[in-house]
Coordinates of C-alpha atoms in Angstrom, one line a residue:
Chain A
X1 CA 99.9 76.7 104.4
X2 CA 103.7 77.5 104.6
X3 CA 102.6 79.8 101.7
X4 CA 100.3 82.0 103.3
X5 CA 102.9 81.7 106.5
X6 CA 105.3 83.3 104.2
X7 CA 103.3 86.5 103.1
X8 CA 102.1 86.9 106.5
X9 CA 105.5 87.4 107.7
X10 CA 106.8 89.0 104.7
X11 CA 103.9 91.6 105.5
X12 CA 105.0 91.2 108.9
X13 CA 108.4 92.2 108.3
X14 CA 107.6 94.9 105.6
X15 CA 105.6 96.4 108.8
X16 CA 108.7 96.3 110.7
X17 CA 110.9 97.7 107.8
X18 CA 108.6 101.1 107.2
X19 CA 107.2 102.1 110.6
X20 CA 108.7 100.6 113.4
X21 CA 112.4 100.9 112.9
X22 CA 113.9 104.1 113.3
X23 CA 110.2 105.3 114.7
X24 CA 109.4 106.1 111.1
X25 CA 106.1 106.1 112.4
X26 CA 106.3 109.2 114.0
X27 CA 106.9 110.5 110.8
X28 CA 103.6 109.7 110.0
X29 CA 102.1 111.1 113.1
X30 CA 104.1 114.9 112.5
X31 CA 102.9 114.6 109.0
X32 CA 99.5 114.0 109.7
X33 CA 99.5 117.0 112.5
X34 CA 100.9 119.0 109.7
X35 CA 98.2 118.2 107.3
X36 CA 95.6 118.7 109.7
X37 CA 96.5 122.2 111.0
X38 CA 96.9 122.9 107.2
X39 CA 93.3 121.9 106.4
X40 CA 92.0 123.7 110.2
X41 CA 93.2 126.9 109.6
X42 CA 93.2 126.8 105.5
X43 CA 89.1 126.1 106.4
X44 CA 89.0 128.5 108.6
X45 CA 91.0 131.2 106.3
X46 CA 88.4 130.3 103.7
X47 CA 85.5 130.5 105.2
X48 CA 86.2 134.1 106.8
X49 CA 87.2 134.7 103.0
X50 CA 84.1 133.2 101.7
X51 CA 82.0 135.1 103.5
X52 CA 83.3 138.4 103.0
X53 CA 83.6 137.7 99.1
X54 CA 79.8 136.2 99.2
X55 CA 78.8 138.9 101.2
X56 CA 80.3 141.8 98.6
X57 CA 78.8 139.8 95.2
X58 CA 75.4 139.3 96.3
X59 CA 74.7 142.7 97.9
X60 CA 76.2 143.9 94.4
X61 CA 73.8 141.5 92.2
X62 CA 70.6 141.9 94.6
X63 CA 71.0 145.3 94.4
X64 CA 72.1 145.8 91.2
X65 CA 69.5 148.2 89.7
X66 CA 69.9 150.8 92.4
X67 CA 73.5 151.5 93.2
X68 CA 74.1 154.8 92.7
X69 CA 76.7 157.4 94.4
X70 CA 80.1 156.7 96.9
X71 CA 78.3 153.7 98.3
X72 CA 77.1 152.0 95.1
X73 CA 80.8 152.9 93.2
X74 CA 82.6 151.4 96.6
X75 CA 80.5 148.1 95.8
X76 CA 81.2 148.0 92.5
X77 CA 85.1 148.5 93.2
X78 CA 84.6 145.6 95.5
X79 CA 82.5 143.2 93.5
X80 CA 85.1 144.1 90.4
X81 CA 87.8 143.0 93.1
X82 CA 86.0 140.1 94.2
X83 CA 85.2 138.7 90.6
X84 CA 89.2 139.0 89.8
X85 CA 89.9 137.2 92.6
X86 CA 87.4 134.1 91.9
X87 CA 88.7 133.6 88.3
X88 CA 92.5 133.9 88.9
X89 CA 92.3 131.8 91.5
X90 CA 89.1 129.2 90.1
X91 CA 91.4 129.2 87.1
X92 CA 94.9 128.5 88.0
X93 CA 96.1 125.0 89.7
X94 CA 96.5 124.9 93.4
X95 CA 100.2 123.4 93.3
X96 CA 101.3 126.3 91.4
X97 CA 99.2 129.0 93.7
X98 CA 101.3 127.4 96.3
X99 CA 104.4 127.3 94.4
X100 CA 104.1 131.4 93.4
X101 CA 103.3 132.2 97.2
X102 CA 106.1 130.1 98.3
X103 CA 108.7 131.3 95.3
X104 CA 107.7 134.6 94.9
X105 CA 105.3 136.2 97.3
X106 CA 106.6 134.8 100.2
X107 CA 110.2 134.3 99.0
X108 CA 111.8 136.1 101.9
X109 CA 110.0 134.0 104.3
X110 CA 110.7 130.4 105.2
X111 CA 107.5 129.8 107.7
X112 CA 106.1 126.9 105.4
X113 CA 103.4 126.0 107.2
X114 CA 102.2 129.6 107.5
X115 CA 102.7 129.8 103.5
X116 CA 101.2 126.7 103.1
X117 CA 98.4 127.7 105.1
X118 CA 97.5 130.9 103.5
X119 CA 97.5 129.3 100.1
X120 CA 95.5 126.7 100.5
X121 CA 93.7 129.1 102.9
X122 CA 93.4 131.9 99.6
X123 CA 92.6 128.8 97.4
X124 CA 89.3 127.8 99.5
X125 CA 88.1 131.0 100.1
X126 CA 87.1 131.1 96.5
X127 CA 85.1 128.1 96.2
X128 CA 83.4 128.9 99.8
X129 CA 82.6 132.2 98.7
X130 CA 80.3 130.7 95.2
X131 CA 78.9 128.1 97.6
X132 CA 77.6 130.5 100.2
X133 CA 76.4 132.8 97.5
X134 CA 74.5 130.8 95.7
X135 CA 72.9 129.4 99.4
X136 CA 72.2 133.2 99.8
X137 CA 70.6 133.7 96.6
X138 CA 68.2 130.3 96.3
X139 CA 66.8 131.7 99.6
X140 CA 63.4 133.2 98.3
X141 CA 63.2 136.9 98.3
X142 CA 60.2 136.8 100.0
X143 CA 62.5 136.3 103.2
X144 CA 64.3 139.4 102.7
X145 CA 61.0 141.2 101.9
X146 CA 59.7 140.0 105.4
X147 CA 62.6 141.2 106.9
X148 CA 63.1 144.4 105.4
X149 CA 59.3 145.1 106.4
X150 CA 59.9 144.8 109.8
X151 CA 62.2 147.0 109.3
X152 CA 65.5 145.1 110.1
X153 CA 68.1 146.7 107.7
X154 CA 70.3 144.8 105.1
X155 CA 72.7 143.2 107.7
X156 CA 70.4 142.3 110.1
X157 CA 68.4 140.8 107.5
X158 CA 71.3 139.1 106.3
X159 CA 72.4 137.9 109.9
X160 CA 69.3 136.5 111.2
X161 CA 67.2 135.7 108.6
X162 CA 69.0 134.7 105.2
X163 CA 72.3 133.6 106.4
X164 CA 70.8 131.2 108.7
X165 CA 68.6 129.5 106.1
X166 CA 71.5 129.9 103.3
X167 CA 73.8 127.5 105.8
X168 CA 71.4 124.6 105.7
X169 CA 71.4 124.7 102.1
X170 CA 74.6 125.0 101.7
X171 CA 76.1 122.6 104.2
X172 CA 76.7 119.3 102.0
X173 CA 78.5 121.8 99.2
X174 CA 80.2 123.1 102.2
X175 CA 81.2 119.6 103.5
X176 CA 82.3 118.5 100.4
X177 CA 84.8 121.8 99.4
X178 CA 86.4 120.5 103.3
X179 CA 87.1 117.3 101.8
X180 CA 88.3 118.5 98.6
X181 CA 90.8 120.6 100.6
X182 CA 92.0 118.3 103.1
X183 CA 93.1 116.0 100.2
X184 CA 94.6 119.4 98.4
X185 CA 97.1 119.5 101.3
X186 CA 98.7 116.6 99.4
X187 CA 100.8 118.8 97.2
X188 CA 102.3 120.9 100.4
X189 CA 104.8 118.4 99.6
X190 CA 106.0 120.3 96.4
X191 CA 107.6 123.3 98.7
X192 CA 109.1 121.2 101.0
X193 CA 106.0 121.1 103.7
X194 CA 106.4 117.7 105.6
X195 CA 102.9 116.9 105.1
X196 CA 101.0 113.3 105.4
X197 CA 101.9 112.7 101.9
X198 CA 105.8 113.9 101.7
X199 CA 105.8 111.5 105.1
X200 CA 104.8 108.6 103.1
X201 CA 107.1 109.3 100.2
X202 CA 110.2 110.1 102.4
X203 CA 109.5 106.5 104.0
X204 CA 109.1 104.9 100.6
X205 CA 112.8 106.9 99.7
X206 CA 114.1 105.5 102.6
X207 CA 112.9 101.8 103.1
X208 CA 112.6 101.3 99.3
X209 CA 109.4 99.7 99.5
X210 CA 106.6 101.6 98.0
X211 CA 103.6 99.2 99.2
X212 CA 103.1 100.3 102.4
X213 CA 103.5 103.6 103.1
X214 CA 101.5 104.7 100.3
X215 CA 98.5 102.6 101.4
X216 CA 99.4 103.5 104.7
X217 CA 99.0 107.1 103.5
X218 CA 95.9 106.9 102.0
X219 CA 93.9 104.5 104.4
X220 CA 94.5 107.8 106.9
X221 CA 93.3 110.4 104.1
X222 CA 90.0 107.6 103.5
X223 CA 89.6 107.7 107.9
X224 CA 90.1 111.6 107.8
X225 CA 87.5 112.3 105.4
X226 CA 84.7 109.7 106.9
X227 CA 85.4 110.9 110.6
X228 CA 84.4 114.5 108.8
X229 CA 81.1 113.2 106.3
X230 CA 80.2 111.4 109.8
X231 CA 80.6 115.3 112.0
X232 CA 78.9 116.7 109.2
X233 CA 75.9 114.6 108.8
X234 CA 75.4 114.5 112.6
X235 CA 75.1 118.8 112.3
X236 CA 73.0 118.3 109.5
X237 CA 70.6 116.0 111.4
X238 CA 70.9 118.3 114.4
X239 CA 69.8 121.7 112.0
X240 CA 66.9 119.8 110.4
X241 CA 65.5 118.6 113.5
X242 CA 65.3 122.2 114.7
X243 CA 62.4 122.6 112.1
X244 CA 60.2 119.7 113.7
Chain B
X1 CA 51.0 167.3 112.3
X2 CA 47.3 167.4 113.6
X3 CA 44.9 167.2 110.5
X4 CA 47.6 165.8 108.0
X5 CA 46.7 162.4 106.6
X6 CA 49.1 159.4 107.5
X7 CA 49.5 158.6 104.2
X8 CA 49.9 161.0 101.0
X9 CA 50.7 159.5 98.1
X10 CA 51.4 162.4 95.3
X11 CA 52.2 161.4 91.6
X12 CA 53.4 157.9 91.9
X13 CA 55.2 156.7 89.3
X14 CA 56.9 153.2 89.0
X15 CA 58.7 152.5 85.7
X16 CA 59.9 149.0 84.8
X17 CA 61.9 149.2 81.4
X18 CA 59.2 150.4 79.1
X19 CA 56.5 149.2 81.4
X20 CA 54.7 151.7 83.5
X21 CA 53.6 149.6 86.3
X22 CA 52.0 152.9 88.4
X23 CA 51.1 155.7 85.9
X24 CA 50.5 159.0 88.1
X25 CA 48.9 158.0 91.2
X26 CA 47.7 160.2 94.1
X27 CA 46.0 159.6 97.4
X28 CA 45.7 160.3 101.0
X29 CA 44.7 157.7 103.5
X30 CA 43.7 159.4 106.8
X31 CA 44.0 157.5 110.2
X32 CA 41.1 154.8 111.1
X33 CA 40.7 154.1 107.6
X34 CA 40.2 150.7 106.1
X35 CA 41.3 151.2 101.9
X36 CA 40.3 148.1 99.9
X37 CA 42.3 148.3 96.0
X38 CA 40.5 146.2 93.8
X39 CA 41.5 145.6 90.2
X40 CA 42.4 143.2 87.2
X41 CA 46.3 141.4 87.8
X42 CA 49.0 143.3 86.3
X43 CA 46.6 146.5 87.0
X44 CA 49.5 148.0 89.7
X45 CA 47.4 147.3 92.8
X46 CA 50.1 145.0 94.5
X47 CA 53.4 147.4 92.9
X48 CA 51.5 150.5 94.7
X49 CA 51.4 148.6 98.1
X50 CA 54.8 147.5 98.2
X51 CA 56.1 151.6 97.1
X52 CA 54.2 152.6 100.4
X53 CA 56.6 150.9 102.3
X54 CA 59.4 151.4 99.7
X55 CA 59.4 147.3 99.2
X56 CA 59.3 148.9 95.4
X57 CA 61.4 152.3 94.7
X58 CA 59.0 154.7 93.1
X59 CA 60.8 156.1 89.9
X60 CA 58.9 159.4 90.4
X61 CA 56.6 161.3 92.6
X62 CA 56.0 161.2 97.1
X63 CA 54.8 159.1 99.9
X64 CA 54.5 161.1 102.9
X65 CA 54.2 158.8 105.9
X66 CA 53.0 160.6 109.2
X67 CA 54.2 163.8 107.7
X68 CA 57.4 162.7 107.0
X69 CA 58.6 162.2 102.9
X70 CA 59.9 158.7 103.0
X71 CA 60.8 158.8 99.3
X72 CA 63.5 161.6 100.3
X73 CA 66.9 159.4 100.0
X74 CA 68.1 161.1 103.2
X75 CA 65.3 159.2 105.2
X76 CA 65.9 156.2 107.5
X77 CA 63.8 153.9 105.9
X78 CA 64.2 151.3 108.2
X79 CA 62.4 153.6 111.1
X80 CA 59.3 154.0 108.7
X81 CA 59.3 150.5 107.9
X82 CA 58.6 150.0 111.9
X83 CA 55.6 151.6 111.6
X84 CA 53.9 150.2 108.7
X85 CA 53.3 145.8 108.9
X86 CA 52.8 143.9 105.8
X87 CA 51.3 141.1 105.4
X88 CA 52.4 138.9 101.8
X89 CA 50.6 136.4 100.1
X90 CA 53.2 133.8 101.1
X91 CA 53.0 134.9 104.4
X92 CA 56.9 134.7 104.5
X93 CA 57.5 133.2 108.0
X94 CA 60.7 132.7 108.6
X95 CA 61.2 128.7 108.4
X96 CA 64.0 128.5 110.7
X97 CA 62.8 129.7 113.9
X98 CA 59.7 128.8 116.1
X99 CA 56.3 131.1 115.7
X100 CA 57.5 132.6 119.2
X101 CA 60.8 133.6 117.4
X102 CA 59.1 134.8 114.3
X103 CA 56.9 137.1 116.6
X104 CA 60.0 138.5 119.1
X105 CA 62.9 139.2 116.6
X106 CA 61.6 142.7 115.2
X107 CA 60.6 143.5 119.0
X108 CA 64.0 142.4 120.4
X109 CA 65.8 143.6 117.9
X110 CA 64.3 147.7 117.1
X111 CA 62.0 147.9 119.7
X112 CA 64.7 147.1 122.3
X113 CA 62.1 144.7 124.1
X114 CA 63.4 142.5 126.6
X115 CA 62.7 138.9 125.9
X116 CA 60.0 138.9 128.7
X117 CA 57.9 141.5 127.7
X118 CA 58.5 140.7 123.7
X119 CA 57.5 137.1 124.7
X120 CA 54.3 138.1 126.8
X121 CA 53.2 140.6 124.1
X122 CA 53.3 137.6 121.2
X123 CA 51.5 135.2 124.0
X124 CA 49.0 137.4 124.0
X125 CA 48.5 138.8 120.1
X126 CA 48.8 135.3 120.1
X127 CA 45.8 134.2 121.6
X128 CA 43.9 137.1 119.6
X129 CA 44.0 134.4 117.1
X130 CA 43.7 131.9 118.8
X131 CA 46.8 130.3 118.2
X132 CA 48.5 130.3 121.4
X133 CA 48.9 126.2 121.6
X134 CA 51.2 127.0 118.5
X135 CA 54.1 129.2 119.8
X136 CA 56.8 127.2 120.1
X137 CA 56.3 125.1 116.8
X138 CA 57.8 125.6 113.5
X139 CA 56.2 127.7 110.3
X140 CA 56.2 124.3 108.9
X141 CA 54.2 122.3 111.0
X142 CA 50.9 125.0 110.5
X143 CA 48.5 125.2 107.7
X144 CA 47.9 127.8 105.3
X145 CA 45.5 129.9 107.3
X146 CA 47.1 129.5 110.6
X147 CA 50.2 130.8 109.1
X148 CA 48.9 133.6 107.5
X149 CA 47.2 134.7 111.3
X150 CA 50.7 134.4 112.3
X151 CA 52.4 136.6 109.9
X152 CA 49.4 139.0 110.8
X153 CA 50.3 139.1 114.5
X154 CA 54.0 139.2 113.7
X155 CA 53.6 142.4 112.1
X156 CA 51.4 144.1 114.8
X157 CA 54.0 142.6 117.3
X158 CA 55.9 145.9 116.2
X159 CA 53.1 148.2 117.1
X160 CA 52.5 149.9 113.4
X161 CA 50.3 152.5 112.8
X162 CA 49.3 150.9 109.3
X163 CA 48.7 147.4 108.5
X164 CA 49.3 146.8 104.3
X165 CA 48.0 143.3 102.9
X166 CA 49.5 142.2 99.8
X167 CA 46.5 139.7 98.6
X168 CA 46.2 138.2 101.8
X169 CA 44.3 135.3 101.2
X170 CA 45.6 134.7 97.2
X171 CA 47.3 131.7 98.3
X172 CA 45.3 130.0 100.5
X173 CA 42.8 126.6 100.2
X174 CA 39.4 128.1 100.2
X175 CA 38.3 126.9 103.2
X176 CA 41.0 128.7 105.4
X177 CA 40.3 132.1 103.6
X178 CA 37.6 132.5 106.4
X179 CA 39.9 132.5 109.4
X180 CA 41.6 134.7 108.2
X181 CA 39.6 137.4 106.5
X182 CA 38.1 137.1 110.3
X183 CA 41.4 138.1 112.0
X184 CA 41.6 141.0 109.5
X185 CA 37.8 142.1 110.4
X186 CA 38.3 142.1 114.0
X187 CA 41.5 144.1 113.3
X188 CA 39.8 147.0 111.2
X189 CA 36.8 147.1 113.7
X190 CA 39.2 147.8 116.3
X191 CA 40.5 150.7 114.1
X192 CA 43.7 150.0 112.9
X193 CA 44.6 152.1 109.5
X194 CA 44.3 149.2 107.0
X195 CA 45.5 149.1 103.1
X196 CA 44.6 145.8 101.6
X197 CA 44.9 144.6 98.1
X198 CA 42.4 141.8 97.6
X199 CA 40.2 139.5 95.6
X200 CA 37.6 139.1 97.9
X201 CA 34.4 141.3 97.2
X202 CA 33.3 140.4 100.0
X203 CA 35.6 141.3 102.7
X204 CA 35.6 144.9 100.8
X205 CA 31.8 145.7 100.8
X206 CA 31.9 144.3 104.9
X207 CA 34.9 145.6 106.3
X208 CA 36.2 148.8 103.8
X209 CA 35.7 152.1 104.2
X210 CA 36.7 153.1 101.2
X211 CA 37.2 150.7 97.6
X212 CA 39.7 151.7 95.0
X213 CA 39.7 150.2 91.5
X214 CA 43.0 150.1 89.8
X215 CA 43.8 149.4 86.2
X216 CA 47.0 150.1 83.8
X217 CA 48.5 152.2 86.9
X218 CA 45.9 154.2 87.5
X219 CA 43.4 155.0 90.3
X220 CA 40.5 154.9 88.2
X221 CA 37.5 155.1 90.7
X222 CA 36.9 155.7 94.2
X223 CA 33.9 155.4 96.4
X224 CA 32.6 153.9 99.7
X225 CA 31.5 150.1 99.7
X226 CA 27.7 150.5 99.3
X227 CA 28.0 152.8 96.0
X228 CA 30.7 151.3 94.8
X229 CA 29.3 148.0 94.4
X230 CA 26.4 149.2 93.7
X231 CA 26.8 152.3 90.7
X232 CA 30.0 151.8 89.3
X233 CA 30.6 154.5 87.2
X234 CA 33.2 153.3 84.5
X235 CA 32.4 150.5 82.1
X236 CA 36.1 149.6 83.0
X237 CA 34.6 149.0 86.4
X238 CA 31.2 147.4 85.5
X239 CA 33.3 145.3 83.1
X240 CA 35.7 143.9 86.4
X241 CA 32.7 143.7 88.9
X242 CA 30.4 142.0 86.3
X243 CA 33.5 139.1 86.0
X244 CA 34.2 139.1 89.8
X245 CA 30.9 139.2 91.1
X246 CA 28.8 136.2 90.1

């Protein structure tokens, strides 16, 4: 009994000791603000991204056989663009992205958070932009067809009849890539961001005691991410229900 | 423009690789008339369709479309396109909004309806086939013939001068070809300017005023119904009829 006494308190105490004295709490709380206006506008960033890139490669491949004069060579530029983007940044690490925008593009500048943001921001976009295209191309071409014999042109097409459908598809993948990002915003850490994760490990400098902080740390990534699967599975419902 | 045909087809050529889907087709299609193409699969029936609306880019040759060349680059399409419904053997509703929504969106959107009147117009092309009760469901929910009758009225929700039908009733369980092959009657008897690319014999000798038999890209013969049927005058003909007609 006196055992279990013991580790109570010691727990107790250990409590204390990482987030009650000296508020180190509060650190916590900033970093978690800072990790979570990270992810919002890095999302955000990537999905405006996403959808211009999508939008470039799969008017280029859907229309592939036909491109011909300023129009068709402007697309091509683009899609040429696009595809350079997607494998520089598909192929390189995200902590060292973030370390050349911070280092080197943005050396001048010491707005972290906005750095921080464009990167990750820069990062997603890429991923976003695959998912929604390949949403956009598994909808069946007889859609388009449909729409095009109305006579809607390409965009409107696009706007009210295959992007709508292409979201559904792609709204798990979609999810997912959110989740995957919010948990990138770990390595902020590496130029200096006080992020959820630096907050931890500053508290663990600090305190000495590595225990809990860390779990602390990631029992709020593990609540972040189910509060978003539980949004996202609510919109799903919500979209399919539309079709009964 | 008095006296010119709606639709003039000159030299139409369509070119897939080393495959020449259309091999030199010509042919005017004046207003009122009801065109039936007949012909073996891979004979071009279906590519010829979909180049009169441009759903296929001829490689060579015109389509004049009320005295306008639509094949010219510098033409709207899109205007055309207004003009001229098509009807897939898919049907090709759009599965994400309601059979009101799939009838209104053209209207509202390049008609410049206002919801009311785009609305009362569907409600009452609608009822034409008899599927009012249906308006605010989903494509999914309706059956194989009943979409089809709706992807008929969505097209003449945008008031075209030509209806094309893209094997209409191909995809469709037997028993629902009726309904629909119905719709389609009432429609030509009510003159609309019809092209249809079809299977069924039967709906060409009732309802056609002209039958077309295409094979390898070409136009091959051309008649009314009643002679067509009944003297065909190439044994590439006899040969199809004497397989499709049992």
């Amino acid at each position: 009994m006196d055992e279990i006494t013991a580790w109570f308190n010691g727990i107790k105490e250990d409590f204390i000791l990482n987030f009650i004295q000296g508020d180190r709490w509060k650190l916590l709380a900033n970093g978690l603000l800072a990790t979570l206006k990270i992810t919002f506008f890095a999302a955000l960033l990537g999905i405006a991204i996403g959808i211009i890139i999508a939008a470039v490669r799969s008017s280029h491949d859907k229309n592939a056989d036909k491109l011909k004069g300023v129009g068709g060579f402007i697309l091509k530029l683009f899609n040429g663009i696009a595809k350079v983007y997607l494998t520089v940044i598909r192929g390189t690490p995200t902590v060292v992205q973030l370390l050349i925008m911070y280092f080197i593009i943005f050396a001048s500048s010491n707005d972290k958070l906005l750095i921080a943001i464009l990167s990750f921001g820069i990062n997603s976009g890429a991923y976003v932009a695959e998912i929604f295209r390949s949403g956009i191309m598994a909808v069946d071409e007889g859609q388009n067809e449909a729409g095009r014999s109305l006579g809607l042109n390409y965009f409107q097409t696009m706007i009210y009849i295959i992007v709508p459908q292409a979201f559904k598809t792609v709204l798990p993948a979609l999810a997912n890539e959110f989740i995957v990002l919010l948990k990138e915003t770990s390595v902020a850490g590496y130029v200096g961001m006080m992020d959820l994760t630096r907050a931890g490990d500053m508290i663990r400098g600090v305190t000495f005691s590595a225990f809990m902080p860390l779990i602390a740390v990631a029992f709020i990534y593990l609540i972040m991410v189910l509060i978003l699967t539980k949004l996202v599975s609510l919109l799903e419902r919500r979209l399919r229900s539309s079709e009964r | 423009m008095s006296g010119n045909p709606l639709i003039k087809v000159t030299g139409l050529h369509k070119i897939y690789g080393d495959f020449h889907a259309l091999d030199g087709v010509s042919i005017q299609i004046e207003k009122g008339e009801v065109v039936v193409i007949i012909g073996p699969s891979g004979s071009g029936k279906s590519t010829f369709l979909r180049s009169l609306n441009l759903l296929e880019v001829p490689s060579l040759g015109t389509i004049e479309f009320e005295g306008v060349n639509i094949t010219d680059e510098k033409v709207d399409i899109n205007v055309h396109r207004q003009k001229m419904g098509m009807v897939f053997q898919h049907f090709n509703l759009f599965p994400h909004m309601t059979v009101m929504r799939n009838l209104t969106l053209g209207p509202m959107k390049l008609l410049k309806m206002s919801k009311k009147e785009a609305e009362a117009n569907a409600l009452e092309l609608l009822e034409r086939v008899g599927l009012a009760d249906r308006a605010n469901t989903y494509p999914s929910m309706l059956s194989g013939g009943q979409k089809q009758r709706i992807a008929i009225v969505r097209a003449l929700a945008m008031k075209p001068d030509v209806m094309l039908f893209d094997e209409p009733t191909s995809a469709l369980d037997p028993e629902m070809v009726g309904e629909v092959l119905e719709v389609m009657q009432k429609l030509a008897g009510e003159g609309m300017t019809m092209v249809v690319v079809t299977h069924e014999m039967g709906f060409a000798k009732e309802a056609a005023s002209r039958v077309i038999f295409m094979d390898e890209g070409k136009m091959i013969e051309e008649n009314t119904p009643a002679e067509f049927f009944a003297h065909p005058k190439t044994d590439r003909c006899r040969d199809f009829l004497s397989k499709v007609l049992i």
